[in-house]
Short mmCIF file of C-alpha atoms and ligand atoms in Angstrom, two decimals:
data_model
loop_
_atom_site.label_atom_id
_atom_site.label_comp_id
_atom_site.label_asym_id
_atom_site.label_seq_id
_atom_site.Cartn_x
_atom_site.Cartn_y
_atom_site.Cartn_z
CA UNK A 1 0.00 0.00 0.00
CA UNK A 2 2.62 2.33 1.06
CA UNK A 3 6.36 1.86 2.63
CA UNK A 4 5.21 4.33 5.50
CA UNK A 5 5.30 1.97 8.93
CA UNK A 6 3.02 4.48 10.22
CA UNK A 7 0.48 4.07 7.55
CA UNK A 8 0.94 0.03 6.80
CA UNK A 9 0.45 -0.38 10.86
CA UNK A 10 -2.61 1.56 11.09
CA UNK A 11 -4.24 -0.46 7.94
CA UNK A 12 -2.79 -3.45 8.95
CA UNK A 13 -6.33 -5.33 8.83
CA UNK A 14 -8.76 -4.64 5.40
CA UNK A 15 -12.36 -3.21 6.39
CA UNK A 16 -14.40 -6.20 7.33
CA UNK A 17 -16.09 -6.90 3.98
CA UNK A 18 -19.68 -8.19 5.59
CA UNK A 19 -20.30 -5.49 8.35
CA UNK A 20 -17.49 -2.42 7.47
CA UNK A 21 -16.50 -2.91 10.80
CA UNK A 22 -13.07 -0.72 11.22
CA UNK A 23 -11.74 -3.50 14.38
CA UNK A 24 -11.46 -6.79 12.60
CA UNK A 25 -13.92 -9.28 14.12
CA UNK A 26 -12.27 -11.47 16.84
CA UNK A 27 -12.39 -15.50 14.95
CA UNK A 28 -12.74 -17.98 17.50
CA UNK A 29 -14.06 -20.99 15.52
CA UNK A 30 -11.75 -23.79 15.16
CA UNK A 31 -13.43 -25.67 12.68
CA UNK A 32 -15.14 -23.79 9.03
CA UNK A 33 -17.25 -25.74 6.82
CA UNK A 34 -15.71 -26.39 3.96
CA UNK A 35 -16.78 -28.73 0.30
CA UNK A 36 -17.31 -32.09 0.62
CA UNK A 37 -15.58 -32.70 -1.86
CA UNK A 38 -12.38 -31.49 0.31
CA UNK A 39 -12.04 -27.87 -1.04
CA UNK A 40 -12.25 -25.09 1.39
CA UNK A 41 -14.94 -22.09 0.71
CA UNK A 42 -13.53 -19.52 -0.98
CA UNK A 43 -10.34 -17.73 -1.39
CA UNK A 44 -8.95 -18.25 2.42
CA UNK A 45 -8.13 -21.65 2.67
CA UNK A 46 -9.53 -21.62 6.10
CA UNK A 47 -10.50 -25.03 7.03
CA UNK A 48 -9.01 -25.37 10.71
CA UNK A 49 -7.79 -22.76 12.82
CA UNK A 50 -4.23 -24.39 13.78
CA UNK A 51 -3.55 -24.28 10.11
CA UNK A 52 -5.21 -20.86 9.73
CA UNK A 53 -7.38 -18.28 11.24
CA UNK A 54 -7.94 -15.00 10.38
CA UNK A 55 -6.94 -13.01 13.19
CA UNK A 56 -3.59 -14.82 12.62
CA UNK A 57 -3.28 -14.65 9.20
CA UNK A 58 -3.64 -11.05 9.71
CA UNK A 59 -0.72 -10.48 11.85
CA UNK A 60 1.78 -12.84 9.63
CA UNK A 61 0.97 -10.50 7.36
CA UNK A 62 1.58 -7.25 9.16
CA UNK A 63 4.84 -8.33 11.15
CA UNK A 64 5.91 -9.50 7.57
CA UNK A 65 5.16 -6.56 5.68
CA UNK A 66 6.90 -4.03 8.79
CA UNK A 67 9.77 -6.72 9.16
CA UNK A 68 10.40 -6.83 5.02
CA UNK A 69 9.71 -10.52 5.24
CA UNK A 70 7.88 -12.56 2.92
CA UNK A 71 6.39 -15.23 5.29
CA UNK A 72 5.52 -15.28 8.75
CA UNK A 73 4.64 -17.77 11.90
CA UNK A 74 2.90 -16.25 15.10
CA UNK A 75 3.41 -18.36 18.15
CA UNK A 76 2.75 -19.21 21.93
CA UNK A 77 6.12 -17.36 22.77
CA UNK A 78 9.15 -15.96 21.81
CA UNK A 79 10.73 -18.76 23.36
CA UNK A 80 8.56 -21.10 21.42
CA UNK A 81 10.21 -19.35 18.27
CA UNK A 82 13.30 -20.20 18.94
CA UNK A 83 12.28 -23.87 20.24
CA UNK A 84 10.48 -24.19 16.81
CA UNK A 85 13.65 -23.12 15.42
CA UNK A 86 15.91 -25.64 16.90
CA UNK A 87 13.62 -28.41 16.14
CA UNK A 88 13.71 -27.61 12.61
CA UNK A 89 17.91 -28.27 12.81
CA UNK A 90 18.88 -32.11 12.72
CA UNK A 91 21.19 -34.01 14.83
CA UNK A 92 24.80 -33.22 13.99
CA UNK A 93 24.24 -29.49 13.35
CA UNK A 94 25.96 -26.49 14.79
CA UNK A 95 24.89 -23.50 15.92
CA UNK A 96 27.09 -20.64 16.53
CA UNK A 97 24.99 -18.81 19.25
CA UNK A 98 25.87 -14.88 20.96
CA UNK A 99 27.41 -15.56 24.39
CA UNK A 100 24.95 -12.53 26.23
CA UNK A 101 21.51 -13.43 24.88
CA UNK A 102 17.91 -13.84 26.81
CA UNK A 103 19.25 -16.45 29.01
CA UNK A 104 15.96 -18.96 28.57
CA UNK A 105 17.31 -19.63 24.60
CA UNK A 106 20.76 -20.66 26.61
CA UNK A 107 19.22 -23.21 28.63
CA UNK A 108 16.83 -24.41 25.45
CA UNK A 109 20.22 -24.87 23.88
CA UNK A 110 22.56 -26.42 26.30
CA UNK A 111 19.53 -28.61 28.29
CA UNK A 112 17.71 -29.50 25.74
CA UNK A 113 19.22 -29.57 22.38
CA UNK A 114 23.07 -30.54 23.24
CA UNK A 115 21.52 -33.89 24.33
CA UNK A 116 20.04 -34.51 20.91
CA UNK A 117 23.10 -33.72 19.25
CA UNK A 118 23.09 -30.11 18.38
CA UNK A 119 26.07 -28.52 19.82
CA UNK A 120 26.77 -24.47 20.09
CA UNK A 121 29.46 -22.88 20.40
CA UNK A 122 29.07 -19.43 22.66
CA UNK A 123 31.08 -16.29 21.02
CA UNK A 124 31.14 -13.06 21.72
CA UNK A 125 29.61 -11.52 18.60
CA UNK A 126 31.07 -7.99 18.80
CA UNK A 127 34.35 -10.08 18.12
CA UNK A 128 33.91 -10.74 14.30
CA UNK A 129 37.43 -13.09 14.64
CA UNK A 130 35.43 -15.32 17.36
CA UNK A 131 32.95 -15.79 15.00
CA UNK A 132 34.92 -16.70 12.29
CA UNK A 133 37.13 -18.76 14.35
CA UNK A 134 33.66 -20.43 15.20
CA UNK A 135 32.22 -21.37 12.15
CA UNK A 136 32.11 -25.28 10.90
CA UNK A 137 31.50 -27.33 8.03
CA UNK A 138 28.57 -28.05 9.96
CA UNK A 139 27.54 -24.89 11.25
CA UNK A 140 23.96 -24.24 9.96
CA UNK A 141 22.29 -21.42 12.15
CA UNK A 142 24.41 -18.01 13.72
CA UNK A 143 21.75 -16.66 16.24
CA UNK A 144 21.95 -13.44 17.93
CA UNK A 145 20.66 -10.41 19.66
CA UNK A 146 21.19 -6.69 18.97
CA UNK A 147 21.16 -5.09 21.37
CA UNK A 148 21.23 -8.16 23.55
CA UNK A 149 19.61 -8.87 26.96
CA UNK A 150 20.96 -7.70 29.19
CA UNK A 151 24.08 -6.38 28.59
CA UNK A 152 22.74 -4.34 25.92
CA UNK A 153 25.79 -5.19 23.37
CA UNK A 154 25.50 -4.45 19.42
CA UNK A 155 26.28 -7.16 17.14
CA UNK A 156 27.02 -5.86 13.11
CA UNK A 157 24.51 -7.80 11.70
CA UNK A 158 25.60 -6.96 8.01
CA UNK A 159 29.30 -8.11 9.33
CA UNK A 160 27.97 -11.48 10.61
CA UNK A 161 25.67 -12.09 7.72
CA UNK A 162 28.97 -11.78 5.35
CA UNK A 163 30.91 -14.48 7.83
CA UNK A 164 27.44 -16.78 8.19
CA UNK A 165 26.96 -16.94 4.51
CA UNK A 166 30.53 -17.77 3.04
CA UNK A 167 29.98 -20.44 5.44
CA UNK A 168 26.27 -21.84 3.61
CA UNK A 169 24.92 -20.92 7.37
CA UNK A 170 21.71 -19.10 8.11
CA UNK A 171 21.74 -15.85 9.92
CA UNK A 172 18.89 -15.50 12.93
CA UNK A 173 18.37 -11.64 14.68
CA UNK A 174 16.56 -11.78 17.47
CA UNK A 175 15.22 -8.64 17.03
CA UNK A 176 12.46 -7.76 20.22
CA UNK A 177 15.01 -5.32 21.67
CA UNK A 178 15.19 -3.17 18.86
CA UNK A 179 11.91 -3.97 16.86
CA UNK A 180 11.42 -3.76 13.25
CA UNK A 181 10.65 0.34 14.00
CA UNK A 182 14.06 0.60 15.30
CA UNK A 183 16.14 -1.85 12.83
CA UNK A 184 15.12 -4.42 9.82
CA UNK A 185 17.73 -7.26 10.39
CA UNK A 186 16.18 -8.65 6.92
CA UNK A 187 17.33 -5.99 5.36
CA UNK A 188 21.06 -5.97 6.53
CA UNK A 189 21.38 -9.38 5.55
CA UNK A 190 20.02 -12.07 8.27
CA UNK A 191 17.56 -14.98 7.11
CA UNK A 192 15.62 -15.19 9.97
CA UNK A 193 14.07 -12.33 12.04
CA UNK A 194 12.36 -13.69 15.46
CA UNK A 195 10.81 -11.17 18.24
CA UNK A 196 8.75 -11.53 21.04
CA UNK A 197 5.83 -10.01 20.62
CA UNK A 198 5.26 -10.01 24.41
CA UNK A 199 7.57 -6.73 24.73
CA UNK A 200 6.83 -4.00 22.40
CA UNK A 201 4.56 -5.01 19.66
CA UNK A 202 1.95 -6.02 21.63
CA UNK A 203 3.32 -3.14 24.38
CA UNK A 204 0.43 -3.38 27.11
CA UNK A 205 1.99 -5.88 29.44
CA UNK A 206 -0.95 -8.28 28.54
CA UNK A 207 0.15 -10.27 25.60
CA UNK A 208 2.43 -13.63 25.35
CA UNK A 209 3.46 -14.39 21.55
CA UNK A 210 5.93 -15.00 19.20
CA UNK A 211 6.88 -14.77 15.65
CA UNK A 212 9.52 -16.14 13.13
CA UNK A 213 9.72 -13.96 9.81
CA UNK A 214 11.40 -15.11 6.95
CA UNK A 215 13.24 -13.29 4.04
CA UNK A 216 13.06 -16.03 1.71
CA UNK A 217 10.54 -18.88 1.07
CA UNK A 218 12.92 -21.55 1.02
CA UNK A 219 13.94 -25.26 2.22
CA UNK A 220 14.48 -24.70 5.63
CA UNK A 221 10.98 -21.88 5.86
CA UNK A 222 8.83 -24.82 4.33
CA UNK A 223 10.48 -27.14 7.14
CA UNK A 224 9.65 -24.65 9.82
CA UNK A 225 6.21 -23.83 8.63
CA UNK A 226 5.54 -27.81 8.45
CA UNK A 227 6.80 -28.21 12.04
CA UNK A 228 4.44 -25.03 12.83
CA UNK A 229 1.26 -26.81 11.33
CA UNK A 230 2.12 -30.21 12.27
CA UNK A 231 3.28 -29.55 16.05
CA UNK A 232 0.66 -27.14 17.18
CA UNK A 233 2.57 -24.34 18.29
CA UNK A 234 0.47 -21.11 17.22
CA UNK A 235 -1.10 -18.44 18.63
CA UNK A 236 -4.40 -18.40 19.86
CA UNK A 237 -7.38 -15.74 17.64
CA UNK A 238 -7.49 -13.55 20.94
CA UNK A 239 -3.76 -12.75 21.55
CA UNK A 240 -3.32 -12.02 17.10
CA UNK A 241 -5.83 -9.78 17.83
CA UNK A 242 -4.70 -8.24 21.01
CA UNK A 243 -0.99 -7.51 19.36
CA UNK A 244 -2.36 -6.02 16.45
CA UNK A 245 -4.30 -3.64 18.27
CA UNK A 246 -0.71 -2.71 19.76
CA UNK A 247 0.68 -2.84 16.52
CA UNK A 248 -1.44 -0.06 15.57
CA UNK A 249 0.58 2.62 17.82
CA UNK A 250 4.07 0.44 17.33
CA UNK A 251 5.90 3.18 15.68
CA UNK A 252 4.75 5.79 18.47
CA UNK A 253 4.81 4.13 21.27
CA UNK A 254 8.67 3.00 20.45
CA UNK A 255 9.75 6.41 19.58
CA UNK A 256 8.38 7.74 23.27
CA UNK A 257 9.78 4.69 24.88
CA UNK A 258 13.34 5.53 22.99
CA UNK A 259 13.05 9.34 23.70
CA UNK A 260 12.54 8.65 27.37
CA UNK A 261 15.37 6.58 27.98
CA UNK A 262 17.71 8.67 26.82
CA UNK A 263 16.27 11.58 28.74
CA UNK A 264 16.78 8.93 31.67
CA UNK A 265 20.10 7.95 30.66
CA UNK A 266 21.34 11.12 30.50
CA UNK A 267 20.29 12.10 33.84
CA UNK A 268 21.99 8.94 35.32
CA UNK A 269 25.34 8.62 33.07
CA UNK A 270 27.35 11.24 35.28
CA UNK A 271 25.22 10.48 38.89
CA UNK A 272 27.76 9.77 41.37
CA UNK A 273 26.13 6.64 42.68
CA UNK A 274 26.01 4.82 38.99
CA UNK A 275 28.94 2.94 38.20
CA UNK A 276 27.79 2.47 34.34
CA UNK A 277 24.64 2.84 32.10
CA UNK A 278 24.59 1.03 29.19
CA UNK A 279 22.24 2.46 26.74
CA UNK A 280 23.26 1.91 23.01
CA UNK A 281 21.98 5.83 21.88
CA UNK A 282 23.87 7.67 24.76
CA UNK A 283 27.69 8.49 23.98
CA UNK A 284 28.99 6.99 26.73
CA UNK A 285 28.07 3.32 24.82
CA UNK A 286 31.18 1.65 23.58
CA UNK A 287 29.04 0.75 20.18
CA UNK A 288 27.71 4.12 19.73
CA UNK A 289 28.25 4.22 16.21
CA UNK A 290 27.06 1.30 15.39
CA UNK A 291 24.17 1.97 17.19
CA UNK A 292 23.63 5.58 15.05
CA UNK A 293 24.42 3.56 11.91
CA UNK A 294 22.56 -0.01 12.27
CA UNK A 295 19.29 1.69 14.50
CA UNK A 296 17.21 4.42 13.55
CA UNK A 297 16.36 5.06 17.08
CA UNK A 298 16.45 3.09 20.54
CA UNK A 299 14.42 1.16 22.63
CA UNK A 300 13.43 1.63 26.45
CA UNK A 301 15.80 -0.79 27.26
CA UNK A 302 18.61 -0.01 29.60
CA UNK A 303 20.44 -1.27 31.77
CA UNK A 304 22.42 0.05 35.06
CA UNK A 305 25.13 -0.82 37.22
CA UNK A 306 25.21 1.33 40.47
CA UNK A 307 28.37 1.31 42.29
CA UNK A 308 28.09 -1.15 45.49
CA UNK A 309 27.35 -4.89 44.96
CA UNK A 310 23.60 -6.75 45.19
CA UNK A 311 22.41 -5.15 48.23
CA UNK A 312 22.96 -1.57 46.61
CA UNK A 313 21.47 -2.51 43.43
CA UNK A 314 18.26 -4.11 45.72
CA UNK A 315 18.34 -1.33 48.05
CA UNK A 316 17.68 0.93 45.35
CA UNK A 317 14.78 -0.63 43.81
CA UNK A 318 13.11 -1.09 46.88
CA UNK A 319 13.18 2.97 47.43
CA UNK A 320 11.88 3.30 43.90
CA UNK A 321 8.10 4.32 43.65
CA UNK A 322 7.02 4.90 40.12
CA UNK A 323 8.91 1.87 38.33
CA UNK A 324 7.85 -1.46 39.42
CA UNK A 325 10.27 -4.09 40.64
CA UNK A 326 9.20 -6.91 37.75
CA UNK A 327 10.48 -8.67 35.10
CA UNK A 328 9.95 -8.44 31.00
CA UNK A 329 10.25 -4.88 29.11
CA UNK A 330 8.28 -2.97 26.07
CA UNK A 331 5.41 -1.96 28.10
CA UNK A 332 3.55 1.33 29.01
CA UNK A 333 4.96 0.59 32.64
CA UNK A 334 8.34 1.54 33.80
CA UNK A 335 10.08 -2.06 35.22
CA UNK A 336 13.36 -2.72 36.86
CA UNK A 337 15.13 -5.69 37.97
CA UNK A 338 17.87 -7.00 39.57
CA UNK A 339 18.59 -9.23 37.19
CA UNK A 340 21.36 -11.87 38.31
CA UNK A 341 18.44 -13.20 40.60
CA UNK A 342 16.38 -14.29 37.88
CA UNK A 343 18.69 -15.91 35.68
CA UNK A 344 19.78 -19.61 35.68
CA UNK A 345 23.25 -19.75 36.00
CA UNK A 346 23.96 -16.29 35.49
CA UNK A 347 26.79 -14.17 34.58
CA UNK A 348 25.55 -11.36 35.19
CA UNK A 349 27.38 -8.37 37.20
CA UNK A 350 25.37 -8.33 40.95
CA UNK A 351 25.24 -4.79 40.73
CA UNK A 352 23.33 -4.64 37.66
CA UNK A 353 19.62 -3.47 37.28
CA UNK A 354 17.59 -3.99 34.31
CA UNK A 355 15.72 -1.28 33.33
CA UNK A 356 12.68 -1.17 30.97
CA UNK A 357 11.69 3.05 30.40
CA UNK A 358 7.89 2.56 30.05
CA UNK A 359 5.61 6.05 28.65
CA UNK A 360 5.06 7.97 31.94
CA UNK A 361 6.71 11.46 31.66
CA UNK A 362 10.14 10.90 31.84
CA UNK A 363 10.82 14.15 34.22
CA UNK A 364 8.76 11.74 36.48
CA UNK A 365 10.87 8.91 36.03
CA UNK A 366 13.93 10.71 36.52
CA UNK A 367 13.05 12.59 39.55
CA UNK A 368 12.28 9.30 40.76
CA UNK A 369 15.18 7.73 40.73
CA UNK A 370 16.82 10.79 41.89
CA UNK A 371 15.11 10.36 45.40
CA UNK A 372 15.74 6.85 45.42
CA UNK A 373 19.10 7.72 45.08
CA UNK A 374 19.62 10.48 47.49
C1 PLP B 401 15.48 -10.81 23.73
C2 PLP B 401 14.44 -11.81 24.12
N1 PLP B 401 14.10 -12.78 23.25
C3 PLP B 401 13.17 -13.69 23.57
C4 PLP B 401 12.54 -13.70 24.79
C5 PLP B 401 11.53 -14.75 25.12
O1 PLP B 401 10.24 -14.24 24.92
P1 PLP B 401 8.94 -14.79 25.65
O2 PLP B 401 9.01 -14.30 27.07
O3 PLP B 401 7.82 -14.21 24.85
O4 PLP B 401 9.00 -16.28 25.59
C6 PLP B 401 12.85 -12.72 25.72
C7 PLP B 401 12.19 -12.70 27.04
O5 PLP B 401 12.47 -11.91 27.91
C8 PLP B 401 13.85 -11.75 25.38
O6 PLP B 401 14.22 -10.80 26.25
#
C-alpha cells in the first residue's frame, strides 16, 4: 500500500467486507465448513484454525510486511520461536549462538538440544574473529541479539551475515530489543528475524506471543512452517488480535519509549552513585556508532550498574516508587530488575539493574530515581 510503517500499521487489517466494521472481528471458531468434496470455501483456505485463522493470518501478514519478510509464523512465545527453530535443525548441526543473549534460549540450547546432538558454540559476537574462528563445516544457524539482553551489546549484523553466509549458514536476529521500528535485520542481511511479541509489539503488558519472519521462502521456511502446522505451536485468535491492536501505535509508542530513555540515561550517566549505564543511543556506549548507523532510534531498554554490589542494586529498587520491581520490558509501565536473581546460571554483574523506560513522563521517572538515590 505504502512503505510508510506508520500508515501500513494503522491499515494493517482490510475493512471487514460483511459489516465495514473498522476492528477486525475477533475468529474464535476452530473448525469452518468447507466442500465435501475437500475444497475449502472460498479464497482463504480456512478449514481449521491451527492451520489458519484469520486473526492470525492477519498479523503474519503485518509483522511481515513491517519486518520486510515474505512469510511469517505467530506463536505461543518468543521462546517457542526459537524452540520451533531448533527443532527444525537435525542431529549433527551447529549452531554458533551470541554468548549474552535472553538467558531462557541458553538453557533451550545447552539442556535440551546438546543432548540430541546439536552442539553451540558461545562467542562473543562484537568479536567478528570469534565468530569466524567459530564457524564449521557443519555450522547451519548463527543466532543473535542486537542489542542483547541484558548487557545491551550491538552485534554488526551486516558483518555477521557476510561471515554466516561464506559459510552456507543461516543468519537469525533476534530482534524484540530493537523492533522492526528501530532496525530491519532482513534488510542488513540475516535470514531469519524472530521477536517476542510479548515486549513491544503487543506493548500493554498483557500479551504472550511470538513470531519467526522469513526473508526467503525456502527449504528450511517450508520445514519450519511444516513443524508449525504439524506440532501445534500457534497463537491463539485472541492474543493475534490483542498484538495487532498494539501494533497499531508500534511506531509511536517505540519512539516515546526511545526518547525517554535517553532523557533517563542522561540524567543517570554522570550520577555519582552509577557505576555504568549502558544504553546503546547515549555516547557513553562503547558501540555508539554502530548503534547511530545499524538503528534508527532506541528502545526503552537499559540497563544500570550502580556502584556497590547486590544489596545496593536491591536497596535501590526497593526505594523506587514509580517503576515497578518486575520482570519483561516494552510496556507502558516503567520495570526494573535485579537481574542476576532471575537468571539460571547467570553471569551477570550483581550490581546490575535492568531497566525497561515505560511512557510515563520521563521528568517523572527521573526525579524518581533521583530520590531513590539520594
Ligand atoms: C530478547 C528476548 N528474546 C526472547 C525472549 C523470550 O520471549 P517470551 O518471554 O515471549 O517467551 C525474551 C524474554 O524476555 C527476550 O528478552
Amino acid at each position: 500500500m505504502t512503505n510508510q510503517t506508520e500508515t501500513n500499521s494503522v491499515h494493517s487489517t482490510p475493512i471487514d467486507p460483511t459489516t465495514g466494521a473498522i476492528v477486525p472481528p475477533l475468529v474464535f471458531t476452530t473448525t469452518f465448513e468447507y466442500e465435501a468434496t475437500g475444497q475449502p470455501h472460498g479464497d482463504d483456505e480456512y478449514i481449521y484454525t491451527r492451520n489458519r485463522n484469520p486473526n492470525r493470518l492477519a498479523l503474519e501478514k503485518t509483522i511481515a510486511t513491517l519486518e520486510h519478510g515474505v512469510l511469517a509464523h505467530a506463536v505461543p512465545s518468543g521462546s517457542s520461536a526459537m524452540m520451533t527453530i531448533f527443532q527444525a535443525l537435525r542431529p549433527g548441526d551447529h549452531i554458533v549462538s551470541s554468548d549474552d543473549m535472553y538467558f531462557g534460549i541458553r538453557v533451550q540450547l545447552n539442556e535440551f538440544f546438546a543432548p540430541w546432538g546439536i552442539e553451540t558454540t558461545f562467542v562473543d559476537m562484537s568479536d567478528l574473529e570469534a565468530v569466524k574462528g567459530a564457524m564449521r563445516p557443519e555450522t547451519k544457524l548463527v543466532i543473535f541479539e542486537s542489542p542483547t539482553n541484558p548487557m545491551i551489546r550491538l552485534a554488526d549484523i551486516q558483518a555477521i551475515a557476510d561471515i554466516a553466509h561464506e559459510h552456507d549458514a543461516l543468519v537469525l536476529v533476534d530482534n524484540t530489543v530493537a523492533t522492526p521500528i528501530a532496525q530491519n535485520p532482513l534488510k542488513l542481511g540475516a535470514d531469519i528475524s524472530v521477536i517476542s511479541l510479548t515486549k513491544y509489539i503487543a506493548g500493554h503488558h498483557d500479551v504472550l506471543g511470538g513470531v519467526i519472519i522469513f526473508k526467503e521462502q525456502n527449504e528450511f521456511a517450508d520445514r519450519v512452517t511444516r513443524l508449525v502446522k504439524i506440532g501445534g505451536a500457534v497463537l491463539s485468535p485472541m492474543m493475534c488480535w490483542l498484538t495487532l491492536r498494539g501494533i497499531q501505535t508500534l511506531s509511536y509508542r517505540v519512539r516515546a519509549h526511545s526518547d525517554n530513555a535517553l532523557k533517563v540515561a542522561s540524567a543517570l550517566a554522570d550520577h555519582p552513585k552509577i557505576e555504568r549505564v549502558l544504553y546503546p543511543h547515549h555516547p557513553s556506549h562503547p558501540q555508539y556508532d554502530l548503534a547511530c548507523r545499524q538503528m534508527r532510534v532506541g528502545s526503552g531498554l537499559m540497563s544500570i550498574q550502580v556502584v556497590g554490589g547486590r544489596e545496593e542494586a536491591v536497596g535501590l529498587v526497593q526505594r523506587l516508587k514509580l517503576f515497578t520491581s518486575a520482570t519483561s520490558f516494552g510496556g507502558t509501565h516503567s520495570l526494573i530488575e535485579q537481574r542476576e536473581s532471575i537468571e539460571e546460571n547467570s553471569t551477570t554483574p550483581p550490581n546490575l539493574l535492568r531497566v525497561s523506560i515505560g511512557l510515563e513522563n520521563p521528568d517523572d521517572l527521573i526525579a524518581d530515581m533521583e530520590q531513590a538515590l539520594s
